[in-house]
Coordinates of C-alpha atoms in Angstrom, one line a residue:
X142 CA -37.2 -59.9 -18.9
X143 CA -35.1 -59.4 -22.0
X144 CA -37.7 -61.2 -24.0
X145 CA -40.5 -59.0 -22.6
X146 CA -38.5 -55.9 -23.2
X147 CA -37.9 -56.9 -27.0
X148 CA -41.8 -57.0 -27.4
X149 CA -42.3 -53.9 -25.9
X150 CA -39.7 -52.1 -27.8
X151 CA -41.7 -53.2 -31.2
X152 CA -45.0 -51.8 -29.9
X153 CA -44.1 -48.7 -27.8
X154 CA -41.1 -47.2 -29.7
X155 CA -42.0 -44.8 -32.4
X156 CA -40.0 -43.1 -35.1
X157 CA -39.9 -39.5 -33.7
X158 CA -40.4 -36.3 -35.8
X159 CA -37.0 -36.1 -37.0
X160 CA -36.7 -39.7 -38.5
X161 CA -37.7 -40.5 -42.1
X162 CA -38.6 -44.0 -43.1
X163 CA -38.4 -45.4 -39.7
X164 CA -35.1 -47.4 -39.8
X165 CA -34.8 -50.5 -37.8
X166 CA -32.5 -49.0 -35.4
X167 CA -35.3 -47.0 -33.7
X168 CA -36.4 -50.2 -32.1
X169 CA -33.3 -50.0 -29.8
X170 CA -34.8 -46.9 -28.2
X171 CA -37.9 -45.8 -26.1
X172 CA -39.2 -42.3 -25.8
X173 CA -40.5 -41.5 -22.4
X174 CA -43.3 -39.5 -23.8
X175 CA -44.6 -42.5 -25.7
X176 CA -45.0 -44.5 -22.7
X177 CA -46.4 -41.7 -20.5
X178 CA -49.2 -41.2 -23.1
X179 CA -50.1 -44.7 -22.7
X180 CA -50.1 -44.6 -19.0
X181 CA -47.2 -46.9 -18.8
X182 CA -44.7 -45.0 -16.3
X183 CA -44.9 -47.8 -13.9
X184 CA -43.7 -50.4 -16.4
X185 CA -41.0 -47.9 -17.7
X186 CA -39.8 -47.5 -14.1
X187 CA -39.8 -51.2 -13.7
X188 CA -37.5 -51.8 -16.8
X189 CA -35.2 -49.2 -15.5
X190 CA -34.8 -50.6 -12.2
X191 CA -34.0 -54.1 -13.7
X192 CA -31.6 -52.6 -15.9
X193 CA -33.3 -53.3 -19.2
X194 CA -33.5 -49.6 -20.1
X195 CA -30.9 -47.1 -19.7
X196 CA -31.3 -43.4 -20.0
X197 CA -29.3 -42.1 -23.0
X198 CA -30.4 -38.5 -23.5
X199 CA -33.4 -36.6 -21.8
X200 CA -36.6 -38.2 -22.7
X201 CA -34.9 -41.1 -24.5
X202 CA -33.9 -44.6 -23.2
X203 CA -32.3 -47.6 -24.8
X204 CA -32.8 -51.3 -24.3
X205 CA -29.8 -53.0 -22.9
X206 CA -29.7 -55.8 -25.3
X207 CA -29.0 -53.2 -28.0
X208 CA -25.6 -52.3 -26.3
X209 CA -24.7 -55.9 -25.8
X210 CA -25.7 -56.9 -29.4
X211 CA -23.6 -53.9 -30.8
X212 CA -20.5 -54.8 -28.8
X213 CA -21.0 -58.6 -29.6
X214 CA -20.8 -57.6 -33.3
X215 CA -17.4 -56.2 -32.6
X216 CA -18.4 -52.5 -32.1
X217 CA -15.9 -50.5 -29.9
X218 CA -18.0 -49.5 -26.7
X219 CA -17.1 -45.9 -27.4
X220 CA -18.2 -46.0 -30.8
X221 CA -21.6 -47.6 -29.8
X222 CA -21.9 -45.1 -27.0
X223 CA -21.6 -42.1 -29.1
X224 CA -23.7 -43.5 -32.0
X225 CA -26.6 -44.1 -29.5
X226 CA -26.2 -40.7 -28.2
X227 CA -26.4 -39.2 -31.7
X228 CA -29.4 -41.2 -32.5
X229 CA -31.3 -40.7 -29.3
X230 CA -30.8 -37.0 -29.6
X231 CA -32.2 -37.1 -33.2
X232 CA -35.3 -38.8 -32.0
X233 CA -36.4 -35.9 -29.8
X234 CA -34.6 -32.9 -31.5
X235 CA -36.9 -30.0 -32.4
X236 CA -37.7 -29.7 -36.3
X237 CA -34.9 -27.7 -38.0
X238 CA -32.3 -29.1 -35.7
X239 CA -29.5 -30.9 -37.6
X240 CA -27.0 -33.4 -36.3
X241 CA -23.6 -31.8 -37.0
X242 CA -19.8 -31.8 -36.1
X243 CA -18.6 -35.0 -34.4
X244 CA -21.9 -36.4 -34.4
X245 CA -22.4 -36.2 -38.2
X246 CA -18.9 -37.4 -38.6
X247 CA -19.6 -40.6 -36.8
X248 CA -22.9 -41.2 -38.6
X249 CA -21.0 -40.6 -42.0
X250 CA -18.4 -43.2 -41.0
X251 CA -15.3 -41.1 -40.4
X252 CA -12.9 -42.7 -37.7
X253 CA -10.8 -41.6 -34.9
X254 CA -8.4 -42.8 -32.3
X255 CA -9.8 -40.1 -30.1
X256 CA -12.5 -40.9 -27.7
X257 CA -15.7 -39.4 -29.0
X258 CA -17.4 -36.4 -27.2
X259 CA -19.5 -37.2 -24.1
X260 CA -22.6 -35.1 -25.6
X261 CA -24.3 -35.3 -29.0
X262 CA -23.7 -32.2 -31.1
X263 CA -26.6 -30.4 -33.1
X264 CA -26.7 -27.3 -35.2
X265 CA -29.9 -25.1 -34.9
X266 CA -31.2 -22.4 -37.5
X267 CA -29.8 -19.1 -37.2
X268 CA -31.7 -17.0 -34.9
X269 CA -32.9 -19.9 -32.8
X270 CA -31.4 -20.4 -29.1
X271 CA -28.2 -22.2 -29.3
X272 CA -27.8 -22.9 -25.6
X273 CA -25.8 -25.9 -24.8
X274 CA -26.7 -28.2 -21.9
X275 CA -24.9 -30.7 -20.0
X276 CA -26.5 -33.3 -22.3
X277 CA -26.3 -31.6 -25.8
X278 CA -24.0 -29.3 -27.3
X279 CA -25.7 -26.8 -29.8
X280 CA -24.3 -24.6 -32.5
X281 CA -26.1 -22.1 -34.6
X282 CA -25.1 -21.4 -38.3
X283 CA -27.0 -21.1 -41.6
X284 CA -26.9 -24.4 -43.7
X285 CA -27.2 -24.3 -47.3
X286 CA -28.2 -28.1 -47.6
X287 CA -28.5 -31.1 -45.3
X288 CA -28.2 -34.9 -45.8
X289 CA -29.9 -37.8 -44.2
X290 CA -28.2 -40.7 -42.6
X291 CA -30.0 -43.4 -40.7
X292 CA -33.2 -41.4 -41.2
X293 CA -31.8 -38.6 -39.3
X294 CA -30.9 -35.0 -40.7
X295 CA -27.2 -34.4 -40.9
X296 CA -24.9 -31.9 -42.2
X297 CA -23.2 -32.6 -45.6
X298 CA -20.0 -34.5 -45.5
X299 CA -18.2 -31.3 -46.6
X300 CA -19.9 -29.1 -43.9
X301 CA -19.2 -31.8 -41.5
X302 CA -15.5 -32.1 -42.0
X303 CA -15.2 -28.2 -42.1
X304 CA -17.0 -27.9 -38.7
X305 CA -14.8 -30.7 -37.3
X306 CA -11.7 -29.1 -38.6
X307 CA -12.5 -25.9 -36.8
X308 CA -13.9 -26.8 -33.5
X309 CA -12.6 -30.3 -32.6
X310 CA -9.4 -31.0 -30.6
X311 CA -6.7 -30.7 -33.2
X312 CA -5.6 -34.5 -33.3
X313 CA -9.3 -35.5 -33.5
X314 CA -9.9 -33.1 -36.3
X315 CA -7.0 -34.2 -38.4
X316 CA -7.8 -37.8 -37.9
X317 CA -11.5 -37.3 -38.9
X318 CA -10.4 -35.1 -41.9
X319 CA -8.0 -37.8 -43.2
X320 CA -10.5 -40.5 -42.6
X321 CA -13.4 -38.6 -44.3
X322 CA -11.2 -37.6 -47.3
X323 CA -9.2 -40.5 -47.9
X324 CA -10.0 -43.6 -46.0
X325 CA -13.7 -44.0 -44.6
X326 CA -14.9 -47.6 -43.9
X327 CA -16.5 -48.3 -47.2
X328 CA -13.6 -47.2 -49.3
X329 CA -15.2 -44.3 -50.9
X330 CA -14.2 -40.9 -50.0
X331 CA -17.1 -38.8 -48.2
X332 CA -16.0 -35.6 -50.0
X333 CA -13.2 -33.8 -51.3
X334 CA -10.5 -31.1 -50.0
X335 CA -11.9 -28.5 -52.3
X336 CA -15.5 -29.3 -51.2
X337 CA -14.3 -28.8 -47.6
X338 CA -12.4 -25.7 -48.5
X339 CA -15.6 -24.3 -50.1
X340 CA -17.5 -24.8 -46.9
X341 CA -14.8 -23.0 -44.9
X342 CA -15.1 -20.1 -47.4
X343 CA -18.8 -20.0 -46.8
X344 CA -18.2 -19.9 -42.9
X345 CA -16.0 -16.7 -43.5
X346 CA -14.5 -15.4 -40.1
X347 CA -16.1 -18.2 -38.0
X348 CA -14.1 -19.3 -35.0
X349 CA -11.3 -21.9 -36.1
X350 CA -11.5 -21.3 -39.9
X351 CA -7.8 -20.3 -40.3
X352 CA -6.8 -23.4 -38.2
X353 CA -9.0 -25.7 -40.1
X354 CA -7.3 -24.4 -43.4
X355 CA -4.0 -25.4 -42.0
X356 CA -5.2 -28.8 -41.2
X357 CA -6.7 -29.3 -44.5
X358 CA -3.3 -28.5 -46.2
X359 CA -1.6 -31.1 -44.1
X360 CA -4.3 -33.8 -44.9
X361 CA -3.0 -36.6 -47.1
X362 CA -4.2 -39.7 -49.0
X363 CA -1.2 -41.5 -47.7
X364 CA -2.9 -41.7 -44.1
X365 CA -4.9 -45.0 -44.5
X366 CA -6.0 -45.1 -40.8
X367 CA -6.6 -42.8 -37.9
X368 CA -3.5 -44.3 -36.5
X369 CA -1.3 -43.2 -39.4
X370 CA -2.9 -39.7 -39.5
X371 CA -2.2 -39.3 -35.8
X372 CA 1.5 -40.5 -36.4
X373 CA 2.0 -38.1 -39.5
X374 CA 0.7 -35.1 -37.4
X375 CA 2.9 -35.9 -34.5
X376 CA 6.0 -36.3 -36.8
X377 CA 5.3 -32.9 -38.1
X378 CA 4.5 -31.2 -35.1
X379 CA 7.8 -32.8 -33.3
X380 CA 9.8 -31.1 -35.9
X381 CA 10.8 -34.3 -37.9
X382 CA 11.3 -34.0 -41.8
X383 CA 8.0 -34.9 -43.5
X384 CA 8.2 -38.6 -44.6
X385 CA 6.9 -40.1 -47.8
X386 CA 3.8 -42.3 -47.3
X387 CA 2.8 -45.9 -48.7
X388 CA 6.1 -46.2 -50.6
X389 CA 6.5 -49.6 -52.4
X390 CA 9.7 -51.5 -52.1
X391 CA 10.4 -54.6 -54.0
X392 CA 12.5 -57.6 -53.6
X393 CA 12.5 -61.2 -55.2
X394 CA 9.4 -62.2 -53.1
X395 CA 7.3 -59.3 -54.3
X396 CA 6.1 -55.7 -53.4
X397 CA 6.1 -54.3 -49.9
X398 CA 4.2 -51.0 -49.1
X399 CA 5.4 -49.2 -46.0
X400 CA 3.5 -46.4 -44.1
X401 CA 6.4 -43.9 -43.7
X402 CA 9.8 -43.5 -45.4
X403 CA 12.6 -40.9 -44.8
X404 CA 14.8 -41.4 -48.2
X405 CA 17.6 -39.3 -46.7
X406 CA 17.9 -41.7 -43.6
X407 CA 17.0 -44.9 -45.4
X408 CA 14.5 -45.3 -42.5
X409 CA 11.0 -47.0 -42.9
X410 CA 8.3 -46.3 -40.2
X411 CA 5.6 -48.6 -39.7
X412 CA 2.4 -48.0 -37.6
X413 CA 1.0 -51.2 -36.3
X414 CA -2.6 -51.9 -35.3
X415 CA -2.3 -54.3 -32.4
X416 CA -5.6 -55.8 -32.9
X417 CA -4.5 -58.2 -35.5
X418 CA -1.9 -59.6 -32.9
X419 CA -4.4 -60.0 -30.1
X420 CA -7.4 -61.7 -31.8
X421 CA -7.5 -65.3 -33.1
X422 CA -8.0 -64.1 -36.6
X423 CA -5.9 -61.5 -38.0
X424 CA -8.8 -60.1 -40.1
X425 CA -7.5 -61.5 -43.5
X426 CA -7.7 -65.2 -42.9
X427 CA -4.5 -65.2 -40.9
X428 CA -4.2 -66.5 -37.3
X429 CA -2.8 -63.8 -35.1
X430 CA 0.4 -66.0 -34.7
X431 CA 0.8 -66.1 -38.3
X432 CA 0.3 -62.4 -38.7
X433 CA 3.2 -61.8 -36.0
X434 CA 5.5 -64.1 -38.0
X435 CA 4.6 -62.5 -41.3
X436 CA 5.3 -58.9 -40.1
X437 CA 8.9 -60.2 -38.7
X438 CA 9.6 -61.8 -42.0
X439 CA 8.6 -58.7 -43.8
X440 CA 10.7 -56.6 -41.5
X441 CA 13.7 -58.9 -42.4
X442 CA 13.1 -58.2 -46.1
X443 CA 13.2 -54.7 -45.6
X444 CA 16.4 -54.8 -43.7
X445 CA 17.9 -56.8 -46.2
X446 CA 17.4 -54.0 -48.7
X447 CA 19.6 -51.8 -46.5
X448 CA 16.8 -50.0 -44.6
X449 CA 16.3 -49.4 -41.0
X450 CA 12.9 -50.0 -39.5
X451 CA 11.1 -48.2 -36.6
X452 CA 7.6 -49.6 -35.3
X453 CA 5.1 -48.2 -33.2
X454 CA 1.5 -48.8 -32.2
X455 CA -1.4 -46.5 -31.5
X456 CA -0.6 -46.9 -27.9
X457 CA 3.0 -45.5 -28.3
X458 CA 1.3 -42.3 -29.7
X459 CA -0.4 -41.5 -26.4
X460 CA 3.1 -40.5 -25.1
X461 CA 4.4 -37.7 -27.3
X462 CA 7.7 -37.6 -25.5
X463 CA 8.2 -41.3 -25.9
X464 CA 7.3 -41.4 -29.5
X465 CA 9.9 -38.4 -30.2
X466 CA 12.5 -40.5 -28.4
X467 CA 11.7 -43.5 -30.5
X468 CA 12.1 -41.8 -33.8
X469 CA 15.3 -40.1 -32.5
X470 CA 17.1 -43.3 -31.5
X471 CA 15.9 -44.7 -35.0
X472 CA 17.6 -41.8 -36.8
X473 CA 14.7 -40.0 -38.3
X474 CA 15.9 -36.6 -39.6
X475 CA 14.7 -33.3 -38.5

């Protein structure tokens, strides 16, 4: 069935009115209207019953092997789900609709620890209906310009981060801001704080602009991952002193860069990603076991310099009270 489905996807799937250049990802999807126009409703239902096609948004289905291939490549299931929702919505969006907010942030490559929304998000031209449904969230605002990512119309990086900062949950917004401004996947910032600020100026008195400006002032290039961004936001919200970030310490063996440092308490804070300890390869050629040993030796070197060390993981950050208690016990200053 999978082999047959693969053949059908190349024949029946079309690019859709919103897609320029027909990128290869389009073959992951089927538009129901294309099959109906060819009298293939029965075949479509058979693929759905067999589990080869899964509905994504109204009028668009996705081949099962596209999901399994993405996960096999190491894509997080939540990232794959939201990217599929966003692309599918773009395939059937009316002309003039633009992918925006968290959907655009995902396509631009910004990252977050938070779960992505359950619906794709679009911005429609001013004057058009911005009615949201259970399947798609819609906003109505004027857009001075748009970009294209994956062949789909999306808000510019600056406008995307401005929209996210004023409408997304606070932690999600801060993580996406720091990711887009300072640590996207390809290493190049998506935009600058000044450009995001200019977009907020254009939005004027729109909902959430004041809160967005406050988050933008907190965003820092010291946050090299979404976990570090969430850590910093929690540290500040909990009333602890602002730490220095990405501080370099040296001993006879060489330099060591730490995530957070409170000089008044001689305390180092390290936010560890757990993936490197749970996989066979730590991601830099080291085995997981070697990564654990190296981190222990590195901590010993820091302590030998007279520093205290407190460590946590992204899982720790889910419990604000536990995180506060951890920092208090370690002596983090308030």
